[in-house]
Short mmCIF file of C-alpha atoms in Angstrom, two decimals:
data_model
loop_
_atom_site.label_atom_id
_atom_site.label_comp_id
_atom_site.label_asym_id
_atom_site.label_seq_id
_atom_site.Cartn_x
_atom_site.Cartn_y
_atom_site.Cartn_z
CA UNK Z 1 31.28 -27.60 7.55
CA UNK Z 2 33.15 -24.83 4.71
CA UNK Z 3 36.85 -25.38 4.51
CA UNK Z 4 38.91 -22.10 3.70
CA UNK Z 5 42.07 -21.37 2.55
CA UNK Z 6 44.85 -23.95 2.65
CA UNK Z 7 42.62 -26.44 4.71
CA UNK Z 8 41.18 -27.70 1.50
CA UNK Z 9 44.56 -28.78 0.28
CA UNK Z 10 44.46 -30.83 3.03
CA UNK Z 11 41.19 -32.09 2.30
CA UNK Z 12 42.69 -33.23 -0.63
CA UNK Z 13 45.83 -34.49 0.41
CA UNK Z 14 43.12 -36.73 2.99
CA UNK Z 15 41.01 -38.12 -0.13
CA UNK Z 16 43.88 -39.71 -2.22
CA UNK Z 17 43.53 -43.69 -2.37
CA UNK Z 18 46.75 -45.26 -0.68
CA UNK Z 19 47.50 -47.15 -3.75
CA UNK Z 20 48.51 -44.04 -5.49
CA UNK Z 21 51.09 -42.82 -2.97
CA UNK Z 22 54.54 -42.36 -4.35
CA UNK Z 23 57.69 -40.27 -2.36
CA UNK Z 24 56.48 -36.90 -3.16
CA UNK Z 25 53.31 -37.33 -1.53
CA UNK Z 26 55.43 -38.28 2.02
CA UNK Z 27 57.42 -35.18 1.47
CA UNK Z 28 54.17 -32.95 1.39
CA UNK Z 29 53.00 -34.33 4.16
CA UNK Z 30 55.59 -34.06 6.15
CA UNK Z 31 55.83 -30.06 5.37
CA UNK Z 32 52.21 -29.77 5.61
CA UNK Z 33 51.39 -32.00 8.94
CA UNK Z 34 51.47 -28.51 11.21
CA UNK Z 35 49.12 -27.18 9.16
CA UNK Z 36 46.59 -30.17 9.51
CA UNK Z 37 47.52 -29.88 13.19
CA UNK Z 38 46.43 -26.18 13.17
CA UNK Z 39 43.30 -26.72 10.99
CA UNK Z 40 42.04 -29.49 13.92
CA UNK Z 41 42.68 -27.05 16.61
CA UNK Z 42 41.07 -24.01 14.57
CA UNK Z 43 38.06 -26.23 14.06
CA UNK Z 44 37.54 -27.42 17.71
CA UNK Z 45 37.77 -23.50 18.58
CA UNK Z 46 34.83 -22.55 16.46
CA UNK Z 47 32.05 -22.04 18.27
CA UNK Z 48 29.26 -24.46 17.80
CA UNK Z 49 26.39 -23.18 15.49
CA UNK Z 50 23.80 -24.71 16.46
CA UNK Z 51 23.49 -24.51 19.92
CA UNK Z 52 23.15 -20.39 19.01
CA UNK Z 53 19.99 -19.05 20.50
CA UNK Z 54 18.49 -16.25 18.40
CA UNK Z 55 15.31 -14.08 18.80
CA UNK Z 56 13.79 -11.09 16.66
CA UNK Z 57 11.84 -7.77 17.85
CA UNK Z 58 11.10 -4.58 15.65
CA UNK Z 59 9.17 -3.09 13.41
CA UNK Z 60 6.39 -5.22 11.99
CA UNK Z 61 4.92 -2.56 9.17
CA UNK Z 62 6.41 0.40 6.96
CA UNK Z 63 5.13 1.97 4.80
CA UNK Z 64 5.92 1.62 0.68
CA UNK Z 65 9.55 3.54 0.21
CA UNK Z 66 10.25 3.65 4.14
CA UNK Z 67 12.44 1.53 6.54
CA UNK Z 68 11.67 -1.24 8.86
CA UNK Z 69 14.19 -2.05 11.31
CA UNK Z 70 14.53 -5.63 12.40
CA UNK Z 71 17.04 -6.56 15.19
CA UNK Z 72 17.91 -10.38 15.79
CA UNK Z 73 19.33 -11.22 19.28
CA UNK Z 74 22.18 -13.75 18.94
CA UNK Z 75 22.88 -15.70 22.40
CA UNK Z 76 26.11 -17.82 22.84
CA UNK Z 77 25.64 -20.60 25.30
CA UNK Z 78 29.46 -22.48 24.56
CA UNK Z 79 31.98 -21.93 26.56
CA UNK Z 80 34.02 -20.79 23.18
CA UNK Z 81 33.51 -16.64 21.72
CA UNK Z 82 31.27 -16.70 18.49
CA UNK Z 83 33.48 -15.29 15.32
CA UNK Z 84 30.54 -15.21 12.84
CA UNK Z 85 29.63 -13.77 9.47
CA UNK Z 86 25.68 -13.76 8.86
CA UNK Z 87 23.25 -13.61 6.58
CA UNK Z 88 19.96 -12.81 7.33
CA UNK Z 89 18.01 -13.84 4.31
CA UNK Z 90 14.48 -11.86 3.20
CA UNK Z 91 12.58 -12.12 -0.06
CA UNK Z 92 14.48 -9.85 -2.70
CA UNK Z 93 11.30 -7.11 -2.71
CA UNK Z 94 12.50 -6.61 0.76
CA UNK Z 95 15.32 -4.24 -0.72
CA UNK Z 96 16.19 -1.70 -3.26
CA UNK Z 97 17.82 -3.23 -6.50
CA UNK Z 98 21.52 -3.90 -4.98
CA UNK Z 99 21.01 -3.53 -1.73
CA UNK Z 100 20.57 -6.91 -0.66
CA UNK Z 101 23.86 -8.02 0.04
CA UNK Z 102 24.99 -4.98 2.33
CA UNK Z 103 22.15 -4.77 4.06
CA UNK Z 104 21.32 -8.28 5.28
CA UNK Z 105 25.16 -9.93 6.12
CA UNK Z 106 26.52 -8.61 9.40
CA UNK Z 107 29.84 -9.44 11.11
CA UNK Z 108 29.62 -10.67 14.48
CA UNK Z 109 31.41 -11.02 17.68
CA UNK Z 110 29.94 -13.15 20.89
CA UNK Z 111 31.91 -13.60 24.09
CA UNK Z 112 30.93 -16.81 25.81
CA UNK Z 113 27.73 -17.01 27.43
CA UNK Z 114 27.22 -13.46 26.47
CA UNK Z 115 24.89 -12.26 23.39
CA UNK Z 116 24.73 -9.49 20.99
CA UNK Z 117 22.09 -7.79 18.68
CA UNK Z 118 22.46 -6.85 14.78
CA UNK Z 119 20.18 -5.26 12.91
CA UNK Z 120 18.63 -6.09 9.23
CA UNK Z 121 17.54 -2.92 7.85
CA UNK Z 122 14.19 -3.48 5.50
CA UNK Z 123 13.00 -1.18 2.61
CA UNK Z 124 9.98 -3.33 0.55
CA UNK Z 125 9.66 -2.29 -2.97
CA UNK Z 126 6.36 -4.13 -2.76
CA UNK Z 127 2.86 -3.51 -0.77
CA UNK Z 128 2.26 -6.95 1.26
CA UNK Z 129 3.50 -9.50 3.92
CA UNK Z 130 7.27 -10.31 4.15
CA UNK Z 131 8.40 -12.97 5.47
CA UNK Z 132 11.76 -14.05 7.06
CA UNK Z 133 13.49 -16.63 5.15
CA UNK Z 134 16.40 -18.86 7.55
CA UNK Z 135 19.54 -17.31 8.90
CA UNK Z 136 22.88 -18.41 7.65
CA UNK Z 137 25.88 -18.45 10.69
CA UNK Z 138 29.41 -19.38 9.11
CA UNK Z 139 31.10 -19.33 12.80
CA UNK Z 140 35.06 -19.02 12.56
CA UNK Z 141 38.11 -20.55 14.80
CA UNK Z 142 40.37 -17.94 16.04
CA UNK Z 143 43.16 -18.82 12.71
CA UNK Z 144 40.11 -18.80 10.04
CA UNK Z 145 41.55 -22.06 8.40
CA UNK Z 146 38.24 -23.68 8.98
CA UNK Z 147 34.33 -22.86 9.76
CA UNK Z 148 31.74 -24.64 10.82
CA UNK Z 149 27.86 -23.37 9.30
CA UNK Z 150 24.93 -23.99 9.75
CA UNK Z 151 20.97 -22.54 9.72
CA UNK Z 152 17.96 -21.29 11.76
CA UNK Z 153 14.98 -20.36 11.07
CA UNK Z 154 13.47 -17.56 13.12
CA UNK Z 155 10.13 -16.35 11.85
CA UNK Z 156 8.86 -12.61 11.53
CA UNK Z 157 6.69 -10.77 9.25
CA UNK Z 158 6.88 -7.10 8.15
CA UNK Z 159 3.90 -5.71 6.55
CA UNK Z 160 4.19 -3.00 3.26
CA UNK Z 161 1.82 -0.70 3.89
CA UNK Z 162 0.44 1.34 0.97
CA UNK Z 163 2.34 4.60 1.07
CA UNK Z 164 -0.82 7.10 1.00
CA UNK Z 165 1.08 9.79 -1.04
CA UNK Z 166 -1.80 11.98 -1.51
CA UNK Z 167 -2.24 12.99 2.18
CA UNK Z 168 -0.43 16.11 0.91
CA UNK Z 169 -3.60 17.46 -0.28
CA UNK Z 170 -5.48 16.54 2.82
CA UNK Z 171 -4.68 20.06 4.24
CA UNK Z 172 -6.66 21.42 1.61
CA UNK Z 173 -9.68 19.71 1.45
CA UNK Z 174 -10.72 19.84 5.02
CA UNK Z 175 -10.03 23.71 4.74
CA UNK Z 176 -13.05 23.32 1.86
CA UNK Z 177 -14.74 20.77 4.13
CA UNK Z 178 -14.98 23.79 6.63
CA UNK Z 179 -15.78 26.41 4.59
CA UNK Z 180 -19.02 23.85 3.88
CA UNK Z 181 -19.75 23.44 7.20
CA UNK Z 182 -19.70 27.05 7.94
CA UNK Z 183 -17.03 27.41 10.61
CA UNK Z 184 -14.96 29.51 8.85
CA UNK Z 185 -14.83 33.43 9.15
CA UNK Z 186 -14.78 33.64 4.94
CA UNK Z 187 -17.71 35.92 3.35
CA UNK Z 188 -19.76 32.94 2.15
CA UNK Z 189 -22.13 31.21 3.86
CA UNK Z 190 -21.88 27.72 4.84
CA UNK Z 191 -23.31 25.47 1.94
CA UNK Z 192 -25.66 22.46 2.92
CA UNK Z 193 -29.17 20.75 3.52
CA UNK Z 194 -28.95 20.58 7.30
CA UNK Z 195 -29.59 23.97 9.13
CA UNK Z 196 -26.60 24.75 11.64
CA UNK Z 197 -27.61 28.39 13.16
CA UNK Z 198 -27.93 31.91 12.95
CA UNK Z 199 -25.19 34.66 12.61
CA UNK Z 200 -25.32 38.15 11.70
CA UNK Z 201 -25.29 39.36 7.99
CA UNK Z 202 -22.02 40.06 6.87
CA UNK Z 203 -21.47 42.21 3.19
CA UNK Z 204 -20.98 39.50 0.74
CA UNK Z 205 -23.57 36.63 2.31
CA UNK Z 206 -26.17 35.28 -0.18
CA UNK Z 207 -29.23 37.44 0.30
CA UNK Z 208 -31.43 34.12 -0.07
CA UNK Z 209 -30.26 32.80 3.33
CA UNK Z 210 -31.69 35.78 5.60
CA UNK Z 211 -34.02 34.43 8.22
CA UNK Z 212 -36.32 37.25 7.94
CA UNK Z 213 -38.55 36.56 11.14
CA UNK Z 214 -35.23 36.29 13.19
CA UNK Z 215 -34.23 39.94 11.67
CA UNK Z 216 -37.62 41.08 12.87
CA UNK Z 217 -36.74 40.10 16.68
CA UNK Z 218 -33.17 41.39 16.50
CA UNK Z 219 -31.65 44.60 15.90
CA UNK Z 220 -29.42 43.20 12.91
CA UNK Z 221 -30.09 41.20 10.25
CA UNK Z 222 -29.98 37.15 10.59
CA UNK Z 223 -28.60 35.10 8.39
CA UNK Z 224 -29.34 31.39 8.23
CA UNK Z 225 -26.04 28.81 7.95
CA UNK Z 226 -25.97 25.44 6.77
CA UNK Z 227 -23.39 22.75 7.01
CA UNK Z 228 -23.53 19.27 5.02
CA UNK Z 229 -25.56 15.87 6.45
CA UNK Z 230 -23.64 13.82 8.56
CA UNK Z 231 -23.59 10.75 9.83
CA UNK Z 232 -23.73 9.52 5.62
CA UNK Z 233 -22.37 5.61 4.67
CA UNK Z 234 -19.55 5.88 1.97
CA UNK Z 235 -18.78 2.20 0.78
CA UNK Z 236 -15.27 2.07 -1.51
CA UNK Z 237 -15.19 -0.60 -3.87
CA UNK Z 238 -11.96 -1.86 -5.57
CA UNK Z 239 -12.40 -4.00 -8.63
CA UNK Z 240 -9.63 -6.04 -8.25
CA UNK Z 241 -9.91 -7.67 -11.28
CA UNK Z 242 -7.39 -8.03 -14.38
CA UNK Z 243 -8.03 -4.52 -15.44
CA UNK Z 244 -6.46 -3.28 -11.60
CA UNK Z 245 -3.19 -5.32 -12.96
CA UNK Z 246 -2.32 -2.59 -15.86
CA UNK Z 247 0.24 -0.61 -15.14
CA UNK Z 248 0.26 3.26 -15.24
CA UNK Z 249 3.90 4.42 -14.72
CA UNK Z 250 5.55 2.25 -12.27
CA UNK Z 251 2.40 0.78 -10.30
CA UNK Z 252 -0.54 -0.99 -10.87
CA UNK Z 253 -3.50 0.62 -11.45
CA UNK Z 254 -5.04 -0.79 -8.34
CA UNK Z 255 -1.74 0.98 -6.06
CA UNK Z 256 -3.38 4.18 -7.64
CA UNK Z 257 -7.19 3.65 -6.72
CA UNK Z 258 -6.01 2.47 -3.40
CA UNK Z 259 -4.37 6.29 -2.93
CA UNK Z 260 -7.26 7.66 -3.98
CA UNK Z 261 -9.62 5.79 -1.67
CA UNK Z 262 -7.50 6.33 1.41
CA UNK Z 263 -7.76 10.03 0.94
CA UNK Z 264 -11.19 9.91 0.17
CA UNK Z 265 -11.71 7.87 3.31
CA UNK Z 266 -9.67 10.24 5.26
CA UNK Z 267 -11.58 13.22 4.70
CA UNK Z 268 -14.91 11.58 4.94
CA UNK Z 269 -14.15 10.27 8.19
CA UNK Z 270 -13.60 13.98 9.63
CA UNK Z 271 -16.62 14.75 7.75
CA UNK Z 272 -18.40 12.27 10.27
CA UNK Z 273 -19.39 9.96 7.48
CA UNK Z 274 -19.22 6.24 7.90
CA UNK Z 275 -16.67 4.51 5.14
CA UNK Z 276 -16.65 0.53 4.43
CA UNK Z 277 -14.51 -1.02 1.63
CA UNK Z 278 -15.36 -3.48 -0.18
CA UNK Z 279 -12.65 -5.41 -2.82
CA UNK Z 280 -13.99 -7.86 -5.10
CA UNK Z 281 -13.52 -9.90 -8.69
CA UNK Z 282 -15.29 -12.81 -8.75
CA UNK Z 283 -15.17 -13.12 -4.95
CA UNK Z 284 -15.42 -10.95 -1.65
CA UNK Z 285 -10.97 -10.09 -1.44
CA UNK Z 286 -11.63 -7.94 1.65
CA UNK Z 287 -14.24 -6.53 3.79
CA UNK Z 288 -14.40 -3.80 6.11
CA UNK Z 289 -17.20 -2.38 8.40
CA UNK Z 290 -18.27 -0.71 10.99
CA UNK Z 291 -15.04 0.77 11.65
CA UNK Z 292 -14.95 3.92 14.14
CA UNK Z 293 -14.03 7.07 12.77
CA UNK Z 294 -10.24 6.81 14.33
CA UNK Z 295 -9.67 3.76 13.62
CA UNK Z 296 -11.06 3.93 9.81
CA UNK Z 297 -7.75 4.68 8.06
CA UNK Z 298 -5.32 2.44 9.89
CA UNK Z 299 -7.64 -0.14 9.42
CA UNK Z 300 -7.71 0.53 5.22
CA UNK Z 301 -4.35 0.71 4.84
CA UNK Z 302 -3.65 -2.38 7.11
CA UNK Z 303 -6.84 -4.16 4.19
CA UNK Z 304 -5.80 -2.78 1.63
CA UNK Z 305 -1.82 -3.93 1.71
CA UNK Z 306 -1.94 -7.34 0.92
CA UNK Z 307 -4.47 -6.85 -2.00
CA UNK Z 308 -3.23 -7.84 -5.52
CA UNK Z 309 -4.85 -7.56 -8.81
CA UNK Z 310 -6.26 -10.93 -10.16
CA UNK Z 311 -5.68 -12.10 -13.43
CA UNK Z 312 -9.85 -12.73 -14.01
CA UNK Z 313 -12.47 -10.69 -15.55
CA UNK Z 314 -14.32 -9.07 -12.60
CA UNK Z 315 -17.81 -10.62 -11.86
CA UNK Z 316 -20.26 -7.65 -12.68
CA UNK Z 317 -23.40 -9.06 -11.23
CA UNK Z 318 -21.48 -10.84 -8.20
CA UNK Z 319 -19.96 -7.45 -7.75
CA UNK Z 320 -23.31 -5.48 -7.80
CA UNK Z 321 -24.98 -7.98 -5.53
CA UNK Z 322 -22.30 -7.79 -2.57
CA UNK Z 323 -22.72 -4.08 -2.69
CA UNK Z 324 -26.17 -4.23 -2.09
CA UNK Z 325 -25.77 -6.43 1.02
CA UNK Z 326 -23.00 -4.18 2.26
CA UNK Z 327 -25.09 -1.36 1.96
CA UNK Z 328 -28.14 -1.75 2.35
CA UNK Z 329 -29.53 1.45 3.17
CA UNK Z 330 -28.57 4.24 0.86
CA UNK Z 331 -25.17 5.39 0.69
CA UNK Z 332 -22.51 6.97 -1.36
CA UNK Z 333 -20.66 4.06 -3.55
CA UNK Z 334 -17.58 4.64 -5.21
CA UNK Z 335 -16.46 2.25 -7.61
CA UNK Z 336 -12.81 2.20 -8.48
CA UNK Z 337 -12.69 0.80 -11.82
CA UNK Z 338 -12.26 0.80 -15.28
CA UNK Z 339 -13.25 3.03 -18.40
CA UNK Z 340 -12.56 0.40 -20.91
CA UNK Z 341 -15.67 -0.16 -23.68
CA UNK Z 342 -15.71 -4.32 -23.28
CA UNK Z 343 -15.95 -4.00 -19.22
CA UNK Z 344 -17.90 -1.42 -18.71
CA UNK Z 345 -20.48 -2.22 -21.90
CA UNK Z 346 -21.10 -5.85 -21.56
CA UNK Z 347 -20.34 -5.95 -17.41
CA UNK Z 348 -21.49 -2.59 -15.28
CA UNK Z 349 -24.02 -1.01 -17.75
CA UNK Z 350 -26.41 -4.32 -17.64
CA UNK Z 351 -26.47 -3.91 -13.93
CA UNK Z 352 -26.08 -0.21 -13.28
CA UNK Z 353 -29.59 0.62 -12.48
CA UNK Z 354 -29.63 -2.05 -9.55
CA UNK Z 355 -27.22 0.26 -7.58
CA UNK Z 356 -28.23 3.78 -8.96
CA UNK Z 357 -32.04 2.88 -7.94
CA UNK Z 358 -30.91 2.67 -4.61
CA UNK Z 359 -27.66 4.56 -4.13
CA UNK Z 360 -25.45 7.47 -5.33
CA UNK Z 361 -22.83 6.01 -7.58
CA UNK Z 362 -19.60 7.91 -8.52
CA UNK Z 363 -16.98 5.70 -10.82
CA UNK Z 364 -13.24 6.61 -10.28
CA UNK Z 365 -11.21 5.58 -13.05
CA UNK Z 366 -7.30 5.74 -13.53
CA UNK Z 367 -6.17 7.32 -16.86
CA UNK Z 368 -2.76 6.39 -18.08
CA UNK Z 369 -0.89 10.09 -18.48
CA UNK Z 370 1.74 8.13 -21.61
CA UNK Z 371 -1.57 8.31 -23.65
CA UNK Z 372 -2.08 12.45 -23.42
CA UNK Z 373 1.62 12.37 -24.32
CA UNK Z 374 1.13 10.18 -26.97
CA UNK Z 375 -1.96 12.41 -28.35
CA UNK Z 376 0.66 15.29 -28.35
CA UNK Z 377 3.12 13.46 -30.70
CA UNK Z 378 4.09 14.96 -33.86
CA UNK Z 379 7.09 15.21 -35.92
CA UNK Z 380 7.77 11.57 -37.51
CA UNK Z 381 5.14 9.11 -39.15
CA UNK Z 382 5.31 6.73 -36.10
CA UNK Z 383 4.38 9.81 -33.82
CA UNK Z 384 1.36 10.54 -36.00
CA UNK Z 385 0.07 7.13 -36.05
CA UNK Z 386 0.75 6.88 -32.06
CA UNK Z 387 -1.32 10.11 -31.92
CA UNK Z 388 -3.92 8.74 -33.47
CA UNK Z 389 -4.51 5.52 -31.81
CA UNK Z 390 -4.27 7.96 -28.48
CA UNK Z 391 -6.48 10.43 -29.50
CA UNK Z 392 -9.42 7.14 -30.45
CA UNK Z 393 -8.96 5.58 -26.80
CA UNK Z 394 -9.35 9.22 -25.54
CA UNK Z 395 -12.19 9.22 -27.27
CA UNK Z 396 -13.71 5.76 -25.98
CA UNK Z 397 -13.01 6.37 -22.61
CA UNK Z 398 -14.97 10.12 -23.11
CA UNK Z 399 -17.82 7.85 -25.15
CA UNK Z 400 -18.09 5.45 -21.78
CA UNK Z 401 -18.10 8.42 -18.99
CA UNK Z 402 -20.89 9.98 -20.93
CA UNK Z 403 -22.86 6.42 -20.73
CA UNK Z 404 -22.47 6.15 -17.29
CA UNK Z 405 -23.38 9.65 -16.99
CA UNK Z 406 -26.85 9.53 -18.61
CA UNK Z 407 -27.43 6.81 -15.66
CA UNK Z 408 -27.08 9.20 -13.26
CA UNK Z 409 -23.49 8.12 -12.38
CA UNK Z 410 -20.47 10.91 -11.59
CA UNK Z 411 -17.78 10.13 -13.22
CA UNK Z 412 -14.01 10.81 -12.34
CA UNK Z 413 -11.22 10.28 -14.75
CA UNK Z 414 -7.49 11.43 -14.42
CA UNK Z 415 -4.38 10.45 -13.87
CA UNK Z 416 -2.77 8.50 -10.58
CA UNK Z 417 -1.46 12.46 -9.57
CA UNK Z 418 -4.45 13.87 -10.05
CA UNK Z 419 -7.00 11.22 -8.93
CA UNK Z 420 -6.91 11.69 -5.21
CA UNK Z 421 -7.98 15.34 -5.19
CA UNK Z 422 -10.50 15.53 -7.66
CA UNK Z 423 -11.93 12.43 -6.35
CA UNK Z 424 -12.14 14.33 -3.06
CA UNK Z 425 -13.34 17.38 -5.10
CA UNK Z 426 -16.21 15.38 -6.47
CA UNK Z 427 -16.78 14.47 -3.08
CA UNK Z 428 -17.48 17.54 -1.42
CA UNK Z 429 -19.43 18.65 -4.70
CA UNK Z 430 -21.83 15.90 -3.62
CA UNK Z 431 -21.97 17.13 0.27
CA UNK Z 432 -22.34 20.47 -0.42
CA UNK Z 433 -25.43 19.40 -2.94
CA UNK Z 434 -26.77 17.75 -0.39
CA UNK Z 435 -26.87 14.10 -2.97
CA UNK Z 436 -25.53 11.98 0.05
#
């Protein structure tokens, strides 16, 4: 029970010993025995707390930077109307910085045996599982001299979903993806390993793909199309180790493969390739297969949001096995990872071959855009020095892309804006050499 206003005075007029009592204390109470009065009555008015009957429906996902709406049903089974302030407590991530307090304390007003709805209005600032905390009722008597509180705890989850930013440039890759399949009405033939049909020779088409015998049996000239294999495995792999933890701008780097991999995954998918992910340190973090081609990139996002970087160096040979039994059969496998010297040198490298023997291995790395700016410094003594400790990791992370290169591996390095589509560029390089 909260006392309020003058009803603490009474409180304390209550709590004095009777040996202490002089004259003046009679007098007060004498003035003051109304209000005591009034306070008993107030407090028998309030209605009860925790007889309150509450329930929750809503939204149970969002994603990154959106809303989730939560409603909470508040039923009043007294015989006395519900004058309540409450809070509706979530973890702070659950909110922008300063939102908090507006956004989860509602006033509310429930006739007898009637009930009401109010609604907690979630934006996470974090990918991952929310979880209601308890809900605080402070339930008022009609003259708000005293309360009565109390708690419940009513459990729901809302999921952060990873916000999958780069489906902007979507749009233009599966234009490119049909230009390579050859269903487009552009002057240049379809580009491929798998023959599609025959169409007549348009000015412009490569004079290399005219099916000469079919010329001979028509009265135009034949032209051979191509469109890329299908039907291809693409397995994503997130290193989720300590080097996913480093932050580039105001995310992880792991929030910035993930972007990458869900476009990736998008466009493959409409390709009519077959994506699996694959997270791992120094254990299997999640694992998905065998996914149909609809329900591929709900079911990565859904994986991929309650993935956090681990603070432990990433298993190399663990990793390399658990790829192998993922994909057995030859496939695309992109490796989300670093292009630092230590992990790359002493952990990939060593085992490198063991996946290039059997599969086509393209490394996406996430390059930190303050160190380009920091190459460009000039002006000062501190700017030259910061230039030239850019300009040397610049110059590892070049050293370790040409490594991986002479193994055979493609290699993709830019920054978390530019990742997604030249990750999907490298892609479609790939499909259109026929090297999936």
């Amino acid at each position: 029970m909260a006392l309020t206003g003058r009803a603490a005075l009474i409180a304390a007029l209550a709590s004095v010993p009777v040996g202490v009592w002089d004259p003046g204390w009679t007098g007060i109470l004498a003035v003051n025995a109304p209000l005591a009065v009034a306070c008993a009555c107030d407090f028998a008015l309030a209605a009860p707390v925790r007889r309150l009957g509450l329930t929750r429906s809503g939204d149970t996902s969002a994603r990154l930077g959106e809303t989730a709406d939560v409603t909470l049903t508040v039923s009043n089974p007294s015989g006395r109307p519900l004058r309540a302030r409450l809070r509706d407590a979530w973890p702070p991530s659950s909110w922008q910085p300063g939102t908090e307090t507006a956004a989860s304390r509602h006033d509310l007003t429930v006739p007898a045996g009637e009930r009401r709805r109010v609604t907690t209005r979630l934006r996470p600032t974090r990918r991952g599982d929310r979880h209601a905390d308890r809900i605080t009722i402070r339930s008022y008597g009609p003259l708000g001299l005293l309360t009565r509180q109390g708690t419940h705890r009513v459990p729901w989850t809302v999921r952060a979903l990873p916000p999958f930013t780069s489906r902007k440039h979507l749009p233009s890759k599966l234009s490119r993806l049909r230009e390579l399949d050859g269903r487009t009405s552009v002057l240049t033939r379809g580009e491929g390993t798998e023959f599609d049909s025959l169409r007549e020779y348009v000015p412009g088409d490569d004079t290399r793909s005219i099916d000469w015998r079919a010329t001979a049996r028509h009265s135009t000239v034949a032209v051979r199309t191509w469109r890329p294999e299908r039907d291809r495995h693409i397995l994503l792999v997130l290193d989720t180790g300590r080097t996913s933890a480093g932050r580039v701008g105001d995310a992880p780097r792991l929030d910035a493969a993930m972007d990458a991999a869900l476009l990736l995954a998008a466009l493959a998918s409409r390709a009519g390739d077959r994506v699996d992910l694959l997270a791992y340190d120094r254990r299997v973090r999640a694992l998905l297969q065998g996914r149909a081609a609809g329900d591929v990139l709900p079911s990565l996002v859904n994986a991929m949001a309650t993935l956090e970087p681990e603070l432990v160096e990433t298993d190399a040979r663990g990793l390399a096995a658990t790829t192998l039994r993922s994909a057995p059969r030859r496939s695309l496998v992109v490796l989300f990872t670093t292009l630092d010297a230590a992990p790359i040198e002493e952990g990939l490298l060593p085992v490198l071959p063991q996946l290039t023997q059997r599969h086509t291995v393209l490394v996406a790395s996430v390059a930190d855009p303050h160190v380009s700016q920091m190459a460009q410094a000039r002006g000062h003594t501190d700017a030259v020095y910061e230039a030239a400790a850019a300009a040397q990791a610049q110059s590892e992370r070049r050293h370790i892309a040409d490594q991986l290169r002479r193994h055979g591996v493609t290699v993709v390095d830019a920054t978390p804006d530019e990742l997604p589509p030249a990750l999907a560029d490298a892609y479609l390089e790939l499909k259109a050499a026929g090297r999936l």
